[in-house]
């Protein structure tokens, strides 16, 4: 999670367009592959508000409180917002001029960690997932899909570790007779 970092996701945007034009298993797989690599902009409410440092860049004071607002749909469903680039972020800002918010760059793992987390009482996050470019493509990635992606990633890491461990086994030396 990086503060005010610029992002661009042309391959993900291409995969979204392909999937919207023709929803095939190959296009969905391409979308998921690009989603796993992407970094998104997420608006942030920061208290105290960031101030310019000596270089003229916004800086967050140590100990600041950071909240990522959610978008609430017509039926009360809530989602974290994920913007693929500055242009898409600005579409949201135009619809919400009273909220000129800074942003963080987050990857899909960070969104999944927020959506899938439980509080101290065991309650799950109220977000049902993320919405990519809510004023553009408006692609919803539900909690279940995020959980599946994280599960697949964990399984791949476990397999890679097992392969590495198998490749690092030391074979005892046997002298020829």
Short mmCIF file of C-alpha atoms in Angstrom, two decimals, residues 4-162:
data_model
loop_
_atom_site.label_atom_id
_atom_site.label_comp_id
_atom_site.label_asym_id
_atom_site.label_seq_id
_atom_site.Cartn_x
_atom_site.Cartn_y
_atom_site.Cartn_z
CA UNK A 4 -0.41 8.82 -3.76
CA UNK A 5 1.37 6.44 -6.14
CA UNK A 6 0.24 6.64 -9.77
CA UNK A 7 -0.96 3.43 -11.44
CA UNK A 8 -1.85 2.26 -14.94
CA UNK A 9 -3.38 -1.06 -15.97
CA UNK A 10 -3.69 -1.21 -19.78
CA UNK A 11 -3.56 -5.03 -19.90
CA UNK A 12 -6.32 -5.34 -17.30
CA UNK A 13 -8.44 -2.81 -19.17
CA UNK A 14 -7.91 -4.83 -22.36
CA UNK A 15 -8.93 -8.03 -20.56
CA UNK A 16 -12.07 -6.30 -19.23
CA UNK A 17 -13.01 -5.14 -22.73
CA UNK A 18 -12.48 -8.66 -24.14
CA UNK A 19 -14.57 -10.20 -21.37
CA UNK A 20 -17.36 -7.66 -21.87
CA UNK A 21 -17.34 -8.21 -25.65
CA UNK A 22 -17.32 -12.01 -25.39
CA UNK A 23 -17.58 -13.69 -21.98
CA UNK A 24 -15.59 -16.88 -22.57
CA UNK A 25 -13.56 -19.00 -20.13
CA UNK A 26 -10.35 -17.82 -21.86
CA UNK A 27 -11.32 -14.17 -21.45
CA UNK A 28 -12.28 -14.70 -17.82
CA UNK A 29 -8.94 -16.43 -17.16
CA UNK A 30 -7.11 -13.55 -18.82
CA UNK A 31 -9.06 -11.10 -16.62
CA UNK A 32 -8.22 -13.02 -13.43
CA UNK A 33 -4.54 -13.24 -14.44
CA UNK A 34 -4.35 -9.48 -15.03
CA UNK A 35 -6.36 -8.80 -11.87
CA UNK A 36 -3.78 -10.72 -9.85
CA UNK A 37 -0.98 -8.48 -11.22
CA UNK A 38 -2.81 -5.13 -11.07
CA UNK A 39 -2.44 -2.22 -8.69
CA UNK A 40 -5.43 0.06 -8.08
CA UNK A 41 -6.12 3.50 -6.66
CA UNK A 42 -8.32 3.59 -3.57
CA UNK A 43 -9.56 6.84 -2.01
CA UNK A 44 -8.54 7.38 1.59
CA UNK A 45 -9.78 9.46 4.50
CA UNK A 46 -6.71 10.39 6.54
CA UNK A 47 -6.81 12.08 9.96
CA UNK A 48 -5.03 14.35 10.44
CA UNK A 49 -5.07 15.37 6.78
CA UNK A 50 -1.75 15.01 4.94
CA UNK A 51 0.33 18.19 4.57
CA UNK A 52 2.98 19.19 2.06
CA UNK A 53 6.55 18.37 3.07
CA UNK A 54 9.73 20.28 2.14
CA UNK A 55 9.69 18.75 -1.38
CA UNK A 56 6.09 19.89 -1.95
CA UNK A 57 4.68 16.34 -1.74
CA UNK A 58 1.81 15.33 0.53
CA UNK A 59 3.04 13.47 3.59
CA UNK A 60 1.16 11.52 6.24
CA UNK A 61 2.02 12.23 9.87
CA UNK A 62 3.10 9.22 11.95
CA UNK A 63 0.16 7.71 13.82
CA UNK A 64 -2.44 9.05 11.38
CA UNK A 65 -5.74 7.20 11.08
CA UNK A 66 -6.48 5.90 7.56
CA UNK A 67 -9.91 4.74 6.39
CA UNK A 68 -10.80 3.49 2.92
CA UNK A 69 -14.41 4.49 2.17
CA UNK A 70 -16.84 2.08 0.58
CA UNK A 71 -19.31 2.65 -2.21
CA UNK A 72 -22.90 1.73 -1.27
CA UNK A 73 -25.12 0.37 -4.02
CA UNK A 74 -28.87 0.77 -4.47
CA UNK A 75 -29.71 -2.26 -2.30
CA UNK A 76 -27.29 -1.20 0.46
CA UNK A 77 -24.51 -3.49 -0.76
CA UNK A 78 -21.07 -2.09 0.07
CA UNK A 79 -17.83 -2.42 -1.91
CA UNK A 80 -14.33 -1.05 -1.70
CA UNK A 81 -13.51 1.05 -4.76
CA UNK A 82 -10.63 0.08 -7.07
CA UNK A 83 -9.65 2.48 -9.86
CA UNK A 84 -7.38 1.28 -12.66
CA UNK A 85 -5.85 4.69 -13.35
CA UNK A 86 -6.01 8.40 -12.56
CA UNK A 87 -8.67 9.07 -15.21
CA UNK A 88 -11.06 6.55 -13.64
CA UNK A 89 -10.34 7.96 -10.18
CA UNK A 90 -11.16 11.46 -11.43
CA UNK A 91 -14.56 10.24 -12.73
CA UNK A 92 -15.42 9.36 -9.12
CA UNK A 93 -14.01 12.67 -7.83
CA UNK A 94 -16.23 14.57 -10.32
CA UNK A 95 -19.29 12.80 -8.90
CA UNK A 96 -18.12 13.60 -5.35
CA UNK A 97 -16.60 17.11 -5.50
CA UNK A 98 -17.09 17.59 -1.76
CA UNK A 99 -14.67 14.72 -1.14
CA UNK A 100 -11.27 15.66 -2.59
CA UNK A 101 -9.49 12.66 -1.16
CA UNK A 102 -5.93 11.47 -1.53
CA UNK A 103 -5.45 7.83 -2.45
CA UNK A 104 -3.38 4.74 -1.87
CA UNK A 105 -2.21 2.21 -4.45
CA UNK A 106 -3.35 -1.29 -3.43
CA UNK A 107 -3.01 -4.71 -5.02
CA UNK A 108 -5.59 -7.46 -5.02
CA UNK A 109 -3.99 -9.19 -2.01
CA UNK A 110 -4.45 -6.04 0.07
CA UNK A 111 -8.09 -5.70 -0.96
CA UNK A 112 -8.68 -9.38 -0.18
CA UNK A 113 -7.10 -8.95 3.26
CA UNK A 114 -9.56 -6.13 4.01
CA UNK A 115 -12.66 -7.84 2.59
CA UNK A 116 -11.92 -11.22 4.20
CA UNK A 117 -10.80 -9.96 7.62
CA UNK A 118 -12.73 -10.49 10.80
CA UNK A 119 -12.80 -8.10 13.76
CA UNK A 120 -12.06 -9.05 17.36
CA UNK A 121 -15.66 -10.27 17.77
CA UNK A 122 -15.47 -12.49 14.69
CA UNK A 123 -17.61 -10.23 12.49
CA UNK A 124 -16.65 -10.20 8.82
CA UNK A 125 -16.03 -6.94 6.95
CA UNK A 126 -19.28 -5.39 5.65
CA UNK A 127 -17.82 -5.02 2.14
CA UNK A 128 -19.12 -7.67 -0.26
CA UNK A 129 -16.03 -7.28 -2.44
CA UNK A 130 -14.51 -4.61 -4.64
CA UNK A 131 -15.86 -2.68 -7.61
CA UNK A 132 -13.39 -1.84 -10.36
CA UNK A 133 -13.99 1.56 -11.99
CA UNK A 134 -17.50 2.12 -10.57
CA UNK A 135 -18.13 5.02 -12.99
CA UNK A 136 -16.66 3.18 -15.97
CA UNK A 137 -16.47 -0.60 -16.48
CA UNK A 138 -18.19 -1.18 -13.10
CA UNK A 139 -16.81 -4.71 -12.61
CA UNK A 140 -17.69 -6.33 -9.29
CA UNK A 141 -15.22 -8.79 -7.79
CA UNK A 142 -17.18 -10.53 -5.01
CA UNK A 143 -15.80 -11.72 -1.69
CA UNK A 144 -16.03 -15.36 -2.84
CA UNK A 145 -13.85 -14.68 -5.88
CA UNK A 146 -11.25 -12.89 -3.73
CA UNK A 147 -11.25 -15.84 -1.30
CA UNK A 148 -10.81 -18.27 -4.20
CA UNK A 149 -7.91 -16.25 -5.62
CA UNK A 150 -6.16 -16.15 -2.24
CA UNK A 151 -6.76 -19.88 -1.73
CA UNK A 152 -5.30 -20.67 -5.17
CA UNK A 153 -2.31 -18.43 -4.48
CA UNK A 154 -1.67 -20.18 -1.15
CA UNK A 155 -1.92 -23.61 -2.83
CA UNK A 156 0.56 -22.52 -5.54
CA UNK A 157 2.98 -21.25 -2.90
CA UNK A 158 2.68 -24.53 -0.99
CA UNK A 159 3.37 -26.54 -4.19
CA UNK A 160 6.36 -24.35 -5.03
CA UNK A 161 7.77 -24.81 -1.53
CA UNK A 162 7.29 -28.59 -1.78
#
